[in-house]
Tab-separated table of C-alpha atoms in Angstrom:
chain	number	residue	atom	x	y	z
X	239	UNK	CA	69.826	-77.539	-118.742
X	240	UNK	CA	72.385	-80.325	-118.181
X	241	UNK	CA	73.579	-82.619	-121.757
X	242	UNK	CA	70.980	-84.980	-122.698
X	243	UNK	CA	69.811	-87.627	-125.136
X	244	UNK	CA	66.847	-87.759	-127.580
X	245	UNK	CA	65.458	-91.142	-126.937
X	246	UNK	CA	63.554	-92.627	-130.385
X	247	UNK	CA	62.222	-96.377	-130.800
X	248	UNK	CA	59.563	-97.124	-133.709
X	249	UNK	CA	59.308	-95.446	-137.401
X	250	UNK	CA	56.401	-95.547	-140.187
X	251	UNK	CA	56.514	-95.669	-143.382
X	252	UNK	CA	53.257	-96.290	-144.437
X	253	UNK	CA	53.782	-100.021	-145.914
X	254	UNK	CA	56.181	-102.194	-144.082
X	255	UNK	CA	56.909	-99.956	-140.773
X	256	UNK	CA	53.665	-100.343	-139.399
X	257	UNK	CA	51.818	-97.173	-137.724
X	258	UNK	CA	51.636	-98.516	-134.423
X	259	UNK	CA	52.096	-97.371	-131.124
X	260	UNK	CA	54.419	-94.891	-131.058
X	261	UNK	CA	55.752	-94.878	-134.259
X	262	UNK	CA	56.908	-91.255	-136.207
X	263	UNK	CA	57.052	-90.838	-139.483
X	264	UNK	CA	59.850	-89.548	-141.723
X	265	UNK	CA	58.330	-85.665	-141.820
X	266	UNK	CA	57.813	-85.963	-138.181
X	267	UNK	CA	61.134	-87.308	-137.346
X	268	UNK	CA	62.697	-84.618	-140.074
X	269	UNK	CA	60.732	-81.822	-138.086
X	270	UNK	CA	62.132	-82.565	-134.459
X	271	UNK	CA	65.476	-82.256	-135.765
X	272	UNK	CA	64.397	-79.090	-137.233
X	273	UNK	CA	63.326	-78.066	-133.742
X	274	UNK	CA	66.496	-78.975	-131.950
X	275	UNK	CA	69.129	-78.584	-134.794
X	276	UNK	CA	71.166	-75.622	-132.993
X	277	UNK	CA	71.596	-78.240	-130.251
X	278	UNK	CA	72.625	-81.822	-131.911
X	279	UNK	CA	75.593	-82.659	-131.790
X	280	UNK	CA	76.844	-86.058	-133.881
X	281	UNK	CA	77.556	-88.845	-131.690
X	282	UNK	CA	81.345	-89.028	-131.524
X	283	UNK	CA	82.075	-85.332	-130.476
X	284	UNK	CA	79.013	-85.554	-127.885
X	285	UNK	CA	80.434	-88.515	-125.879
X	286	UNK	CA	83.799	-87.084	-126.174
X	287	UNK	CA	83.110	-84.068	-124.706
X	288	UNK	CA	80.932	-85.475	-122.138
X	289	UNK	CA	83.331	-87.777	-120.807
X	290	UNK	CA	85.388	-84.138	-120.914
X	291	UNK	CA	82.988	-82.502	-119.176
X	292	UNK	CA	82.872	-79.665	-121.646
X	293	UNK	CA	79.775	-79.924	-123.045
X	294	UNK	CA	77.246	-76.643	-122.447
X	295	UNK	CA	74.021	-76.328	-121.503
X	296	UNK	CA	71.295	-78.487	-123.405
X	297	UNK	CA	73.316	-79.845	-126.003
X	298	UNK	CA	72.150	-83.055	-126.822
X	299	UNK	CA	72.614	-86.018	-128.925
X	300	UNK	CA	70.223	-88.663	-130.719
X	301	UNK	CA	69.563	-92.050	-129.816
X	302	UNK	CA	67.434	-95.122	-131.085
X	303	UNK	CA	66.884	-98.361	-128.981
X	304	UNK	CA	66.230	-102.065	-130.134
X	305	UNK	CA	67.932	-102.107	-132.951
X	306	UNK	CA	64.795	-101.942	-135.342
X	307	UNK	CA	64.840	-102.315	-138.758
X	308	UNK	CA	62.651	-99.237	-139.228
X	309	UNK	CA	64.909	-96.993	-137.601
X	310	UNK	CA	67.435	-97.952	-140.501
X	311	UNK	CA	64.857	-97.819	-143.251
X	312	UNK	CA	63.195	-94.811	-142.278
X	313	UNK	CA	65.292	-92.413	-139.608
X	314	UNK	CA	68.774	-93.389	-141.240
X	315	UNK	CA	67.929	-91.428	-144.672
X	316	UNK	CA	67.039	-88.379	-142.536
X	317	UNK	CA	70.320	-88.001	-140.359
X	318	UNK	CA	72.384	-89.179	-143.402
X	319	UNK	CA	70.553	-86.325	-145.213
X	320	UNK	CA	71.669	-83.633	-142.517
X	321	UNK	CA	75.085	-85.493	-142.163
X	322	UNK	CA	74.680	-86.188	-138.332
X	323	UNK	CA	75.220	-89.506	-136.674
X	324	UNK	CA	73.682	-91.070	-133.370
X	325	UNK	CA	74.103	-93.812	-130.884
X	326	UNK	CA	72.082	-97.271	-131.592
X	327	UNK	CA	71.760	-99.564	-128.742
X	328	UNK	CA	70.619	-103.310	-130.562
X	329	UNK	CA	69.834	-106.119	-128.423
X	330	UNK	CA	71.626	-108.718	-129.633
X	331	UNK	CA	68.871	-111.837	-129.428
X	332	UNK	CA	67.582	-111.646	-133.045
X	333	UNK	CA	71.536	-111.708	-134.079
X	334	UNK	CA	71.546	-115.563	-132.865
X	335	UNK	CA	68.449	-116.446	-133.859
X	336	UNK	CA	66.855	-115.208	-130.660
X	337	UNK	CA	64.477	-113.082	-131.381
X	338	UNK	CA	62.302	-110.416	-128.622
X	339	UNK	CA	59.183	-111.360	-127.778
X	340	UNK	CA	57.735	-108.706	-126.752
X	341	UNK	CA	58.417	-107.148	-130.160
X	342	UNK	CA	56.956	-109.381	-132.201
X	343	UNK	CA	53.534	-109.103	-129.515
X	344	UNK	CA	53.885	-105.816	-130.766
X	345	UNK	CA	53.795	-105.845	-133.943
X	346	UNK	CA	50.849	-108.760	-133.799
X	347	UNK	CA	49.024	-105.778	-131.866
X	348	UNK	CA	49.708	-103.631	-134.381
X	349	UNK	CA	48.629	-105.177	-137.005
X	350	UNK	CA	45.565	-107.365	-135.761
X	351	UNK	CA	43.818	-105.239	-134.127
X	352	UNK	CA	42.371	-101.066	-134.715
X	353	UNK	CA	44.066	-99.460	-131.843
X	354	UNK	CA	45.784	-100.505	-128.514
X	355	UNK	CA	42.860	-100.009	-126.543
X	356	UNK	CA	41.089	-102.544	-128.438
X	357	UNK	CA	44.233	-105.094	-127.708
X	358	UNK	CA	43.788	-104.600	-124.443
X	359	UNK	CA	40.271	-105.472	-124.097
X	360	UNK	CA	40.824	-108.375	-125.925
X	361	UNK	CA	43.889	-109.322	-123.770
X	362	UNK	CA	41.714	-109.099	-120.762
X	363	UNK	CA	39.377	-110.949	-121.815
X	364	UNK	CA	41.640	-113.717	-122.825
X	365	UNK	CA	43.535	-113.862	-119.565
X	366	UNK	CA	40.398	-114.225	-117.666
X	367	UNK	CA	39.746	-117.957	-119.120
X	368	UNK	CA	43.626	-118.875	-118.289
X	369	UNK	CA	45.030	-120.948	-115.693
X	370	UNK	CA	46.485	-117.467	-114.704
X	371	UNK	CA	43.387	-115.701	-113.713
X	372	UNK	CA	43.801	-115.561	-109.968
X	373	UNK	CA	46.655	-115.205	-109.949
X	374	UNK	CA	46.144	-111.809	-112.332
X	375	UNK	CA	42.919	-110.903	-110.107
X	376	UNK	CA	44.827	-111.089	-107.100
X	377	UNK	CA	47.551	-108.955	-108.294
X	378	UNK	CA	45.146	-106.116	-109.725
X	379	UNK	CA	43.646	-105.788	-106.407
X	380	UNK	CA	45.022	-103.009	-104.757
X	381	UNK	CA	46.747	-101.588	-108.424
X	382	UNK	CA	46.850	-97.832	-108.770
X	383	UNK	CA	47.612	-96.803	-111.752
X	384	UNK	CA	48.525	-93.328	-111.135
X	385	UNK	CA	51.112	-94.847	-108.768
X	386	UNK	CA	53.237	-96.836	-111.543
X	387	UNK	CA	55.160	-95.770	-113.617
X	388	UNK	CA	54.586	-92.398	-112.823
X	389	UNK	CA	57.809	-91.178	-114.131
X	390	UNK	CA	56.615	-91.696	-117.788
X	391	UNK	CA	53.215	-89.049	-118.136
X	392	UNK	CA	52.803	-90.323	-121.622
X	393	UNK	CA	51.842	-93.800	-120.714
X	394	UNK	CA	47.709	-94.190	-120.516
X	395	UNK	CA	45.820	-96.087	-117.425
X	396	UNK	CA	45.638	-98.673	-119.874
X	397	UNK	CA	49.181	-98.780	-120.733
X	398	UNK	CA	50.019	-98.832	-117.032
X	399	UNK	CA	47.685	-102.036	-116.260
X	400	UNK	CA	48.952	-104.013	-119.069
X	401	UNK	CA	53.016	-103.154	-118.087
X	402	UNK	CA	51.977	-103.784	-114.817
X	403	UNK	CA	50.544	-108.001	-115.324
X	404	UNK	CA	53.284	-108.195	-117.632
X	405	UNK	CA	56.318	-106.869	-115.613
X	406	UNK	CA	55.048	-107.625	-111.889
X	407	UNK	CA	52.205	-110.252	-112.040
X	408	UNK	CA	53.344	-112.537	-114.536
X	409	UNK	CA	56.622	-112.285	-115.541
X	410	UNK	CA	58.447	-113.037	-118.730
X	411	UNK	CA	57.513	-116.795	-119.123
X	412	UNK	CA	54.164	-116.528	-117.661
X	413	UNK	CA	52.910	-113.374	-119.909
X	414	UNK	CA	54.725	-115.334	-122.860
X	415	UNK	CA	52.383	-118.518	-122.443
X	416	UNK	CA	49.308	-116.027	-121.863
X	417	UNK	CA	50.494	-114.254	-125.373
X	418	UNK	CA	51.244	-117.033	-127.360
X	419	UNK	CA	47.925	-118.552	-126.783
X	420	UNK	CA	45.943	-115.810	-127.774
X	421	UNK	CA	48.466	-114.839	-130.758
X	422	UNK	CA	47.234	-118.560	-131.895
X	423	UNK	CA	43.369	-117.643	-132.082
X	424	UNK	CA	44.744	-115.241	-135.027
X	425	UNK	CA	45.596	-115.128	-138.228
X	426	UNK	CA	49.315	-114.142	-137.314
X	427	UNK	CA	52.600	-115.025	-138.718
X	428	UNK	CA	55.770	-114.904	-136.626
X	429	UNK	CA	58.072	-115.863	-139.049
X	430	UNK	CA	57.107	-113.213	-140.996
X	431	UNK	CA	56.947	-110.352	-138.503
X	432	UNK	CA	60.257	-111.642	-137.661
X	433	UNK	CA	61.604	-110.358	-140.568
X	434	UNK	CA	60.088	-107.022	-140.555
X	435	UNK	CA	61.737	-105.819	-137.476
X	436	UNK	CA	65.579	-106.344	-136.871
X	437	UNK	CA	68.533	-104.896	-138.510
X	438	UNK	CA	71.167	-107.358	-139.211
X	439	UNK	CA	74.740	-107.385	-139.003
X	440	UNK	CA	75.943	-105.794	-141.800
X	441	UNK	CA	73.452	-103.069	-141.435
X	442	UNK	CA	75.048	-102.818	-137.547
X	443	UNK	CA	78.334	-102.779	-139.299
X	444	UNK	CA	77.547	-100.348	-141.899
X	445	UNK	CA	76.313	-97.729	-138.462
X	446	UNK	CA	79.591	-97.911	-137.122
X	447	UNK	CA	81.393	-97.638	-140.282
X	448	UNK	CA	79.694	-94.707	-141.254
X	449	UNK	CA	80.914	-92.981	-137.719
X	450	UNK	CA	78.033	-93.807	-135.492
X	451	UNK	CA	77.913	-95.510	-132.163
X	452	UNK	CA	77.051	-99.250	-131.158
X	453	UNK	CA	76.384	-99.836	-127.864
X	454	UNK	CA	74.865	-102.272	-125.306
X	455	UNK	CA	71.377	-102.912	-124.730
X	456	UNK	CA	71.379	-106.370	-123.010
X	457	UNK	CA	71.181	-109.470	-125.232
X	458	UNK	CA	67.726	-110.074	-124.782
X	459	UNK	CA	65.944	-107.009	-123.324
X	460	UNK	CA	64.524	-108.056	-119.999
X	461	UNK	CA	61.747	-105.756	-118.938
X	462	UNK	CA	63.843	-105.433	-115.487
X	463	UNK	CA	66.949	-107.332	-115.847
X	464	UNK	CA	68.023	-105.985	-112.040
X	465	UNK	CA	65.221	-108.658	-110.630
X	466	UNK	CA	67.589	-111.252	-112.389
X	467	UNK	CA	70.023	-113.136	-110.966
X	468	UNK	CA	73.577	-111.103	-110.652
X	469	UNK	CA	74.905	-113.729	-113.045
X	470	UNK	CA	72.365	-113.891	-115.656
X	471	UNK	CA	72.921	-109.737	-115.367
X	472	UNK	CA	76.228	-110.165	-116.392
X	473	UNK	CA	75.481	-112.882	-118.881
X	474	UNK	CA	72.764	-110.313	-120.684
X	475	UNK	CA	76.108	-107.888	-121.072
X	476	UNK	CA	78.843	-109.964	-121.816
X	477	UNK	CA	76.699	-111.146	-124.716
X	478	UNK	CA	75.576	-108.544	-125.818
X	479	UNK	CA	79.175	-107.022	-125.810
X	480	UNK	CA	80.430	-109.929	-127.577
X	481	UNK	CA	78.005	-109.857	-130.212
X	482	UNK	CA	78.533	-106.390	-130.692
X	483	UNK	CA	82.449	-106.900	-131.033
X	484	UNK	CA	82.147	-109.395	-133.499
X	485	UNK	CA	79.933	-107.411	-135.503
X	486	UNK	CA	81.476	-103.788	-135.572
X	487	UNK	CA	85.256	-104.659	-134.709
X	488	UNK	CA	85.053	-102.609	-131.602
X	489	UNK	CA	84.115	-103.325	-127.981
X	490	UNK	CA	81.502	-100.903	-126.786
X	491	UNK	CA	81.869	-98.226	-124.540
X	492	UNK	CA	78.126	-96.982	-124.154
X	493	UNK	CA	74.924	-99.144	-122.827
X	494	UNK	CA	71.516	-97.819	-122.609
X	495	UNK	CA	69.550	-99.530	-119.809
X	496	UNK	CA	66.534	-102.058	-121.342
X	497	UNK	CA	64.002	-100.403	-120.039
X	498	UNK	CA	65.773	-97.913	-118.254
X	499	UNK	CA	66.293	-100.181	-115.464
X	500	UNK	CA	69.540	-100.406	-113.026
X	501	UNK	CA	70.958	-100.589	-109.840
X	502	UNK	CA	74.331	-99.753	-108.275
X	503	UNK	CA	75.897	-103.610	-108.412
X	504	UNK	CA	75.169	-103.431	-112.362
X	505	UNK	CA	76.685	-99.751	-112.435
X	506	UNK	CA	79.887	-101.306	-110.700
X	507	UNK	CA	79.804	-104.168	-113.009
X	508	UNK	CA	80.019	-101.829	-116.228
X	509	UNK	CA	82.807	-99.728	-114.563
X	510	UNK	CA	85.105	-103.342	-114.413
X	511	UNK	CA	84.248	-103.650	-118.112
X	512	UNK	CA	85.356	-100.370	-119.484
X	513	UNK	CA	81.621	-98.907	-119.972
X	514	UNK	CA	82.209	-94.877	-119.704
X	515	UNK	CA	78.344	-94.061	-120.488
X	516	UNK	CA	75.198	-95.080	-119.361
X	517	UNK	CA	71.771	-94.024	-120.475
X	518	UNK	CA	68.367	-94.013	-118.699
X	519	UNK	CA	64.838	-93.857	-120.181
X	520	UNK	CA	64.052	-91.136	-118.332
X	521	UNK	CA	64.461	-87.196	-118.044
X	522	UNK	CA	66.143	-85.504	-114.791
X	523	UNK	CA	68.551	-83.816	-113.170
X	524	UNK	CA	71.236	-86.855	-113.168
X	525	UNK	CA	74.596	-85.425	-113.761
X	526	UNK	CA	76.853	-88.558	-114.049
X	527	UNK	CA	78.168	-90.122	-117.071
X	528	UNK	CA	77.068	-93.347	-116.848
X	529	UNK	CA	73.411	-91.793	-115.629
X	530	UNK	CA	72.863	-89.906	-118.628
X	531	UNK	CA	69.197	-88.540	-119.034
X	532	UNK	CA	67.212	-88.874	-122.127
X	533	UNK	CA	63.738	-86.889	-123.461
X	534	UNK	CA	61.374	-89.117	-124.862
X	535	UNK	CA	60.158	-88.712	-128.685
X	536	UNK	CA	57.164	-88.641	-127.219
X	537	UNK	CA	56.982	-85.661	-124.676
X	538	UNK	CA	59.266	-84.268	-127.420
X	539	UNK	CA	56.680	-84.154	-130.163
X	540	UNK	CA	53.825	-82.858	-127.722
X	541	UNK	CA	56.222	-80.327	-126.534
X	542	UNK	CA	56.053	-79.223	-130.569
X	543	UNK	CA	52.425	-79.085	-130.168
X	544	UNK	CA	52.147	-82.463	-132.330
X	545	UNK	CA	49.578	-84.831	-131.759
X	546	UNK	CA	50.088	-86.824	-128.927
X	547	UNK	CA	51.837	-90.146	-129.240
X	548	UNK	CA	51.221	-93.161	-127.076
X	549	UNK	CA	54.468	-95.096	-126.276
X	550	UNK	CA	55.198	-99.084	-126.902
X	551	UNK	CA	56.451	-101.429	-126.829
């Protein structure tokens, strides 16, 4: 088995750190280190070694994306508890006031309605009295859902419609207005979600203090940032690298993909800026550095024989 990452997004805690989609507990989290504790390595001798090429089979280390509060409030305690330390990959957005939307559509999802399923229902039947509903209609006409994103088993037919109007039917600003206008027919807060879900800079600061790594994530998390312009690609890192300099001191090294997406002109582009290794969102057989394969929480946990876990955002 070639070196890999453990790739970790959303905690619960039962009162703030909502139990959404995806989202582990402390015990759960504390139990899957149990499972692969003869095999983490902290993240400072793991990319050392890889970029040595002396690492041995299946040793891995542990990642969290997004930046998310939760991940500080509840995963932090655990790994501080076993004295282990892991690569965070923030984007940068909520630093300068900037938050992600699509996080904060998660967390209204979360916490307005039962389960995702019944989000989605009420998402399609929003759409359908929108100026966008040929337009979505059209699109969902010859969808297979067993065809996209095929690489991720965890995600339901469900999840793969809804990615699919977001990402390829209506894009960022068009899926924004759509959400926005239903988010107003509910008794939801942004402001205050807002604060429920981003670390900050000291707590960034503190991370890399404390011996962890920082690295890129984009500054504002495009769903797939290589359908942007080249030069709004390179604006996403040299923002996000900036932000993350001025935070920790340091200029990162590392970047994990948003949304594990990438192309050989961005790969090239990382190489010029000193980036030595890149993550995907995805297990295989990928041997390069900068093409570094990482095991979802998710197939991680069922591979425990844990109850299934549907993936967000």
């Amino acid at each position: 088995m070639i070196p890999i990452g453990l790739m970790f997004h959303h905690f619960r805690d039962g009162g703030r750190h909502l139990a959404g989609q995806g989202a582990i507990s402390a015990d759960q989290f504390d139990a899957l280190l149990d499972a692969y504790a003869d095999r983490i390595l902290c993240a400072r001798e793991w990319r050392e070694r890889r970029l040595r090429g002396d690492l041995t089979s299946g040793e891995i280390c542990l990642t969290f994306d997004d930046g998310l509060l939760c991940q500080y409030d509840v995963a932090l305690p655990v790994l501080q508890a076993r004295g282990l330390t892991a690569f965070w990959f923030p984007y940068t957005g909520p630093l300068a006031g900037a938050p992600d939307r699509l996080e904060i559509y998660r967390y209204f999802r979360t916490l307005c309605f039962p389960d995702v399923d019944a989000f989605y229902a009420a998402f399609d039947g929003f759409w359908n009295g929108t100026r966008w509903r040929r337009r979505i209609l059209k699109g969902l006409s010859d969808f297979n859902p067993g065809n996209y994103l095929s690489e991720y088993p965890f995600y339901s037919e469900g999840d793969r419609k809804f990615r699919f109007i977001r990402d390829r039917i209506l894009g960022r600003e068009a899926f924004a207005e759509v959400m926005d206008s239903l988010i107003d027919t509910y008794p939801f807060d942004p402001a205050q979600a807002r604060r429920n879900l981003w670390m900050d800079r000291r707590q960034l600061r503190a991370l890399h203090e404390d011996g962890h790594i920082v690295g890129l994530h984009s500054h504002t998390h495009p769903t797939r940032i290589t359908d942007q312009p080249f030069d709004e690609q390179k604006w996403e890192i040299d923002t996000n690298a900036e932000w993350l300099e001025k935070t920790t001191g340091d200029a990162p090294d590392c970047i994990a993909y948003p949304c594990g997406d990438y192309d050989g002109r961005l790969l090239a582009y990382l190489d010029a800026r000193g980036i030595r290794i890149g993550f995907q969102s995805r297990l295989n057989d990928a041997s390069d550095p900068m093409e570094v394969p990482r095991l979802d929480h998710v197939l991680a946990m069922d591979s425990l024989n844990e109850t299934s876990i549907a993936k967000g955002p």
